[in-house]
Coordinates of C-alpha atoms in Angstrom, one line a residue:
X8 CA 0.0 0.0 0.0
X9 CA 1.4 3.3 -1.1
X10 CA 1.1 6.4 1.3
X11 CA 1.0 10.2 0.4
X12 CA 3.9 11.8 1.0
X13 CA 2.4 14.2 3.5
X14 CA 0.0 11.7 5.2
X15 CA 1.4 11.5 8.7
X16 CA 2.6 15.4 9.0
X17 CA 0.0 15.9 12.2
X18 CA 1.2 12.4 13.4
X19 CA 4.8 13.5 13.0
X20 CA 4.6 16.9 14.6
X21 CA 4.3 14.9 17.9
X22 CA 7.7 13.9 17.8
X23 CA 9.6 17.5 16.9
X24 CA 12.0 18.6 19.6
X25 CA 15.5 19.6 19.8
X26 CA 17.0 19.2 16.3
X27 CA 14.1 18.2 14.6
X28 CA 12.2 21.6 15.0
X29 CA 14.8 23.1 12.6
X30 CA 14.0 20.7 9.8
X31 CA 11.7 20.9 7.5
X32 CA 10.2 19.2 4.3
X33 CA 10.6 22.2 2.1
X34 CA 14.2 22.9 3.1
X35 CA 14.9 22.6 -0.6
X36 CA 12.3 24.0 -2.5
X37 CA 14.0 26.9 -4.2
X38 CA 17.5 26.0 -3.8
X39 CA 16.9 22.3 -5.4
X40 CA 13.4 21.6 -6.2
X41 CA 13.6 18.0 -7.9
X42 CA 16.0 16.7 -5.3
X43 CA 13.8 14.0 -4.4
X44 CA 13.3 12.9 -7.6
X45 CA 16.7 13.1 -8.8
X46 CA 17.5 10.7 -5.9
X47 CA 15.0 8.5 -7.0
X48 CA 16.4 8.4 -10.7
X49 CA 19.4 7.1 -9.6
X50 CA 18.1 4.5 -7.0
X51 CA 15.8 2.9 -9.7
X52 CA 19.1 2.9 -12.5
X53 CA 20.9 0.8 -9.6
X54 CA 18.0 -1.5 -9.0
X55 CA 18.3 -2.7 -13.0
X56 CA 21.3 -4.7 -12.3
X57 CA 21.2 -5.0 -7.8
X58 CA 17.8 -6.2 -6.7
X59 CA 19.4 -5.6 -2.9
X60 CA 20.5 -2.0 -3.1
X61 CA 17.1 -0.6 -2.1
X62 CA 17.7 -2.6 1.7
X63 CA 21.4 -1.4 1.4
X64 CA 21.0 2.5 1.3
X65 CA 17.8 2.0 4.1
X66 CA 20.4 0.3 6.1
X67 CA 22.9 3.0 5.4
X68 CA 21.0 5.6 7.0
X69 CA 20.7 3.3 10.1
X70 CA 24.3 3.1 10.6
X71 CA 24.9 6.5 9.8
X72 CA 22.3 7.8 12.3
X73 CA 23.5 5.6 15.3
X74 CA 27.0 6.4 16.2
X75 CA 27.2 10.3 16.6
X76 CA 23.8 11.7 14.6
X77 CA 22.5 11.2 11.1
X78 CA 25.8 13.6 9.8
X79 CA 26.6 11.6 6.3
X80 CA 29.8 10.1 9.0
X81 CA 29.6 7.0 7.8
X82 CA 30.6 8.0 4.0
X83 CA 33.9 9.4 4.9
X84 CA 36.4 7.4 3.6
X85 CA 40.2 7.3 5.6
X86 CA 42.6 10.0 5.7
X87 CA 45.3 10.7 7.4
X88 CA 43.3 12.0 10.3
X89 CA 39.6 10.3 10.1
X90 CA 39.0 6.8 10.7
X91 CA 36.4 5.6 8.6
X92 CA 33.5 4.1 10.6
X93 CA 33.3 1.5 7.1
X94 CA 35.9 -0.3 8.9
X95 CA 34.0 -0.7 12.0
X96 CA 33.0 -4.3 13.3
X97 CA 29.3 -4.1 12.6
X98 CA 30.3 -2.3 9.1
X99 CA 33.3 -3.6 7.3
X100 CA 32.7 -6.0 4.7
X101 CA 28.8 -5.4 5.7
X102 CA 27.8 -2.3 4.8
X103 CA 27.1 -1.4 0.5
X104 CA 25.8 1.0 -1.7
X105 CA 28.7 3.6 -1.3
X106 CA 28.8 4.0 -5.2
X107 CA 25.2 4.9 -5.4
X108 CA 25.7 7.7 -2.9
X109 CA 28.6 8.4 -5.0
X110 CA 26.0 9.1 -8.0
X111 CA 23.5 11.0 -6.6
X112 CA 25.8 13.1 -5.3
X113 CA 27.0 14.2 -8.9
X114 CA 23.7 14.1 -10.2
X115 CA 22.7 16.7 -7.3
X116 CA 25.9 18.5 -7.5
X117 CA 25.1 18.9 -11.5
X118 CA 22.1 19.8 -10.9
X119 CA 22.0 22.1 -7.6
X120 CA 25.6 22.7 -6.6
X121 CA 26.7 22.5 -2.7
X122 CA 23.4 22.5 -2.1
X123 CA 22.4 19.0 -0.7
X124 CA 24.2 17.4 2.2
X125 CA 25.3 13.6 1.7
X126 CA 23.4 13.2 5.7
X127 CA 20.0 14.4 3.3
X128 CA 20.9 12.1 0.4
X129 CA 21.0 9.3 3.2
X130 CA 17.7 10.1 4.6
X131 CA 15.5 10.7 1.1
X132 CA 17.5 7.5 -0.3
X133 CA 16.4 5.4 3.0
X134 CA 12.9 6.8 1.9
X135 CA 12.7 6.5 -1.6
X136 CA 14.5 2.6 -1.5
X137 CA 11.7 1.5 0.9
X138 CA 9.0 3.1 -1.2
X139 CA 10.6 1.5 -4.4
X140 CA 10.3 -1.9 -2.8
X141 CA 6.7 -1.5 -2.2
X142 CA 6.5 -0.2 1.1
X143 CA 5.0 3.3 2.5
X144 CA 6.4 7.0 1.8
X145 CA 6.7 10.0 3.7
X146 CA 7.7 13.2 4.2
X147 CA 11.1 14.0 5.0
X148 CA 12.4 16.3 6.8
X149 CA 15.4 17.8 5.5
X150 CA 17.9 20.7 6.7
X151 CA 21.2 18.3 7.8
X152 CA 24.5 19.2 7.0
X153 CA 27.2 16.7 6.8
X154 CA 29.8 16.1 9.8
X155 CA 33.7 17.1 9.9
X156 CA 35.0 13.8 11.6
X157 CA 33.7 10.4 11.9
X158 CA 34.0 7.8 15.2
X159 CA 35.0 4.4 14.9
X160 CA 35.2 3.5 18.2
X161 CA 31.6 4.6 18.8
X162 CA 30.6 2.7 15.6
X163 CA 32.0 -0.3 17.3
X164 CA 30.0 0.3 21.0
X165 CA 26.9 1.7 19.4
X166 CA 26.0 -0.4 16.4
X167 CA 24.1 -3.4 17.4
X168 CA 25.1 -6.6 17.6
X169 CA 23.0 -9.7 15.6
X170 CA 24.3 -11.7 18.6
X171 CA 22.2 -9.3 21.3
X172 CA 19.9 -10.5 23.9
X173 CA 16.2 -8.2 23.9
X174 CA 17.3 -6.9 27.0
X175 CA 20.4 -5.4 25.5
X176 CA 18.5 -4.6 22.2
X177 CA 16.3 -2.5 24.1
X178 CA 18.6 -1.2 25.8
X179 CA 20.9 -0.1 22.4
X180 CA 18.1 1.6 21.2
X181 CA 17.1 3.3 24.2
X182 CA 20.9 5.0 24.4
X183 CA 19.8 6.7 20.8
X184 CA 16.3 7.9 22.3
X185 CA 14.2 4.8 20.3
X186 CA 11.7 3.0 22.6
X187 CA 10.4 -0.6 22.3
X188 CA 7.7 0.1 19.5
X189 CA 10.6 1.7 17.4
X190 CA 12.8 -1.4 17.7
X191 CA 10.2 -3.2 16.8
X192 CA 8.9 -1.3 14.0
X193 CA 12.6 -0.6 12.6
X194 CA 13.7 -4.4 12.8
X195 CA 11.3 -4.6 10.3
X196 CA 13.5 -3.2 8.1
X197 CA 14.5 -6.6 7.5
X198 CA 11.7 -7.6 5.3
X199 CA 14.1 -7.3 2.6
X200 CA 17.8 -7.4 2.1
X201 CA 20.7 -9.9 2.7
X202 CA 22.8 -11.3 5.7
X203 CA 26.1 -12.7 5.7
X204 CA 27.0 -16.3 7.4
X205 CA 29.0 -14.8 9.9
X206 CA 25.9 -13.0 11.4
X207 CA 23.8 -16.3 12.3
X208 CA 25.8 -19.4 11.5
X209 CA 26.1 -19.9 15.6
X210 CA 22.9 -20.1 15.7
X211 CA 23.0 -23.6 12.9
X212 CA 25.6 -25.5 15.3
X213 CA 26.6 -24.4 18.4
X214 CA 24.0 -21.7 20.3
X215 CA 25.5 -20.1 23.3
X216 CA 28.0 -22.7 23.6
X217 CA 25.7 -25.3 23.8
X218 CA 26.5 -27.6 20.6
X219 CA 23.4 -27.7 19.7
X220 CA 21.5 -25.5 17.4
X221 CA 18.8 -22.7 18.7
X222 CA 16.1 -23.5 19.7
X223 CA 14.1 -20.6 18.3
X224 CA 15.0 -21.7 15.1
X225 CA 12.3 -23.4 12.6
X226 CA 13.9 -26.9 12.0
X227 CA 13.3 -26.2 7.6
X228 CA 14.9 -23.1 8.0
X229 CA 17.6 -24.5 10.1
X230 CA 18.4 -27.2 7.5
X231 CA 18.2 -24.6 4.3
X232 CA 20.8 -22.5 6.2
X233 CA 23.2 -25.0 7.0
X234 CA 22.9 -26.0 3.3
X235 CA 24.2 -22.2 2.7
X236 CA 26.5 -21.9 5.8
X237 CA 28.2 -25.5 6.0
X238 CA 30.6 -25.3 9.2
X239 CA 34.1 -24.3 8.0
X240 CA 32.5 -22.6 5.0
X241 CA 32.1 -18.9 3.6
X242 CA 31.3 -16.6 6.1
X243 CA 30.7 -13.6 3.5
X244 CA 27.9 -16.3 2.0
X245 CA 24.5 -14.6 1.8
X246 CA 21.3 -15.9 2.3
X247 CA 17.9 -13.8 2.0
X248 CA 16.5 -12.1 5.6
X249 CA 13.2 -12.8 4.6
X250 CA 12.8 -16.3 2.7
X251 CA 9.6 -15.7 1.3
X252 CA 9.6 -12.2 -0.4
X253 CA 12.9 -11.0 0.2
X254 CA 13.0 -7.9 -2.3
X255 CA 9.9 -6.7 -1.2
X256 CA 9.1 -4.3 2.0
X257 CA 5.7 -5.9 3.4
X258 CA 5.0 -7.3 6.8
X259 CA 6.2 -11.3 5.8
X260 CA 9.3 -10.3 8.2
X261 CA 7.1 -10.7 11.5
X262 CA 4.7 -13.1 9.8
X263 CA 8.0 -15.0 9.2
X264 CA 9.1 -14.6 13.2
X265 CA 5.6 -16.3 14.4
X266 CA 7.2 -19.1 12.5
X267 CA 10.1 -19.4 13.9
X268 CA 12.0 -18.5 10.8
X269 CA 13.6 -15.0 11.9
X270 CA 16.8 -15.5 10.7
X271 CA 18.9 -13.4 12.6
X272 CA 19.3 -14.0 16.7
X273 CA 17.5 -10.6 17.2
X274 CA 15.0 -10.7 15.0
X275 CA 13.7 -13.9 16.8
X276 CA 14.2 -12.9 19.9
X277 CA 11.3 -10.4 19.3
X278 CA 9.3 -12.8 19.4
X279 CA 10.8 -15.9 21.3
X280 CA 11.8 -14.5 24.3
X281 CA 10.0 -15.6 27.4
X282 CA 7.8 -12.5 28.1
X283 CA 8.7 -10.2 25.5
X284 CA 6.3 -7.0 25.7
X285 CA 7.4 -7.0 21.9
X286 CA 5.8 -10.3 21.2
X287 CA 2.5 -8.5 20.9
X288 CA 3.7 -5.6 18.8
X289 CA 5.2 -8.4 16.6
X290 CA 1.6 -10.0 16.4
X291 CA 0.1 -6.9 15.5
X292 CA 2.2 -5.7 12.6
X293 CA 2.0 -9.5 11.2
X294 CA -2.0 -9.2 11.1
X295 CA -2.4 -5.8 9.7
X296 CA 0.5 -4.2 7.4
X297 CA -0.8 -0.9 7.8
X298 CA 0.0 -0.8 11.3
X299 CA 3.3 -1.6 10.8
X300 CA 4.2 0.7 8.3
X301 CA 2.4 3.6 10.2
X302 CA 4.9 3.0 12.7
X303 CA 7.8 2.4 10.6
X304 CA 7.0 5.6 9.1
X305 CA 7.0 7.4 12.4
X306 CA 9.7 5.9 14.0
X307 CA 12.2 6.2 11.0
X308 CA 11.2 9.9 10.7
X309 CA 12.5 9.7 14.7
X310 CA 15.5 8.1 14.2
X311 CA 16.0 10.8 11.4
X312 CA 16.7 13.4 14.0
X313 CA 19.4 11.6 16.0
X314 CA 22.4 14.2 16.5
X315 CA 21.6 16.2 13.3
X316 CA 23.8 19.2 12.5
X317 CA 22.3 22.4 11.2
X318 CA 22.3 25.8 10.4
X319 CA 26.4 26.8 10.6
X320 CA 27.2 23.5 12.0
X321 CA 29.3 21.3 9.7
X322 CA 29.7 21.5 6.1
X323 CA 28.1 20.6 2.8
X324 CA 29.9 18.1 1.7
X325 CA 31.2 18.3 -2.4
X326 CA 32.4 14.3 -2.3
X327 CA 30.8 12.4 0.0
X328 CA 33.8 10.7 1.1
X329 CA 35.9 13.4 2.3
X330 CA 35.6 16.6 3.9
X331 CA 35.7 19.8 1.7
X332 CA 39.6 20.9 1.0
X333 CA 40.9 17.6 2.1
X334 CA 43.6 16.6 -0.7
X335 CA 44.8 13.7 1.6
X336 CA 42.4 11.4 1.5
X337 CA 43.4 7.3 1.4
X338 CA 41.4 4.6 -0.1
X339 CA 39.1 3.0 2.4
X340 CA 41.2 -0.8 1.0
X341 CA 37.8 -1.6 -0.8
X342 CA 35.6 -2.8 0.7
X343 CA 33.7 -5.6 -0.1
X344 CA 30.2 -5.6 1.6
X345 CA 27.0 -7.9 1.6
X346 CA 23.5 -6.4 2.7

């Protein structure tokens, strides 16, 4: 179901404080008025040849937003004085889609120069990839400039883990301001896209040292995974996150996790823990789509407003991947990422 781009503003306005006051939907209008659909040009050129790339820029904004704001961070490449947050546990050889950024960056820069910050290109990509993939659109609101530095040691402590228990998943997102309906509405995110081995191949064979697999996990699925993830095998392997429609944003991901057949630790453990006050916000989004992306919708539009820069603060970036009048910048060894 497709929603108007301005169909939750009242619902939204609930949520403005701080930061998000001082963005705004129409940031853009004179300075680049087809900004959102010059983003969108681009996204649908890359999905002709990578089916995925829609659930890799959505999870771009995620990791951008989560370790010091949603600043455009995570695109700087290394230099001699930035560590790259690409290189980051829950990042390197994870994270894709930096080459798309890369193009609508020069299609915007073409068309509206130092104009658009690469943190905005993250935010109406995340929007525009979901609505590509058949899920909901809304308004975003724009006004971020892009950061001067980027953190890899907070990348490391603040991105979370696929190994977490609920408690500490709760507890992850409530250190960025997210409460337990927005974990559960953004793990839906994982209704389409890609996950490597290396993220749930414990799980197959030996589940909190036990030898034995989990128990949460449907025994089809379980067999179909160790198929893709043999023991000793390819940890960069991929295999779909959601096994039934895995291109397409819809509510199969918590359909999916009644059955047992989350395939990520915690994605099942939002519905297979002993008491989980999610388990019931899991069976609500699984009977009626609308509700879940209602609250996908809001909640994405609050995690949009983590630690945004504005007004004076930071820069416009002209290359995503390096600050403006840095001539020193080193390649970021190439990374080679599966989402």
């Amino acid at each position: 179901m497709a929603f108007s781009r301005y169909f939750l503003v009242t619902l939204i306005s609930a949520f403005v404080v701080g930061g998000f006051a001082q963005l705004t939907p129409t940031f853009y209008n004179e300075t680049c008025p087809n900004v959102t659909s010059i983003v969108r040009g681009v996204i649908e050129g890359a999905l002709q040849t990578d089916p995925r790339i829609t659930a890799s820029l959505l999870r771009l904004h995620f990791h951008d937003c989560f370790v010091i704001g949603c600043d455009g961070s995570l695109l700087l490449d290394n230099t001699a004085t930035i560590e790259s947050e690409k290189e980051a546990g829950g990042n390197n050889n994870s994270v894709r889609g930096f080459e798309v950024v890369d193009d609508i960056k020069t299609a915007l820069e073409n068309a509206c120069p130092g104009t658009v910050s690469c943190a905005d290109i993250l935010a109406i990509a995340a929007e525009e990839s979901v609505n590509l993939s058949s899920g909901p659109s809304w308004t975003v609101r724009l006004g971020r400039r892009d950061s001067l530095i980027a953190n890899r040691t907070l990348a490391n402590e603040n991105l979370p883990s696929p190994f977490l228990t609920l408690d500490q998943l709760k507890a992850n997102f409530l250190k960025q301001g997210l409460n337990t309906t927005d974990l559960v509405a953004l793990s839906g995110g994982h209704t389409f896209g890609r996950a490597q081995c290396r993220f749930f191949s414990t799980r197959l064979y030996d589940f909190n040292s036990t030898g034995s697999p989990d128990p949460s996990l449907n025994t089809t699925l379980l067999q179909t995974l160790r198929q893709i993830c043999p023991q000793g095998g390819n940890d960069s392997a991929v295999t779909n996150l959601d096994q039934s429609t895995p291109d397409v944003f819809d509510k199969k991901y918590f359909s999916n996790l009644l059955l047992e057949n989350g395939v990520l630790q915690t994605d099942q453990e939002l519905y297979s823990t002993s008491g989980a006050d999610t388990a019931p916000i899991v069976d609500a989004y699984s009977a009626n789509q609308t509700a879940f992306f209602n609250s996908f919708v809001v909640s994405m539009i609050k995690m949009g407003n983590i630690g945004v820069l504005t007004a004076t603060q930071g820069e416009i970036r002209s290359n995503c991947r390096k600050v403006n009048g840095d001539i020193s910048r080193l390649s970021s060894g190439g990374l080679v990422a599966e989402y």
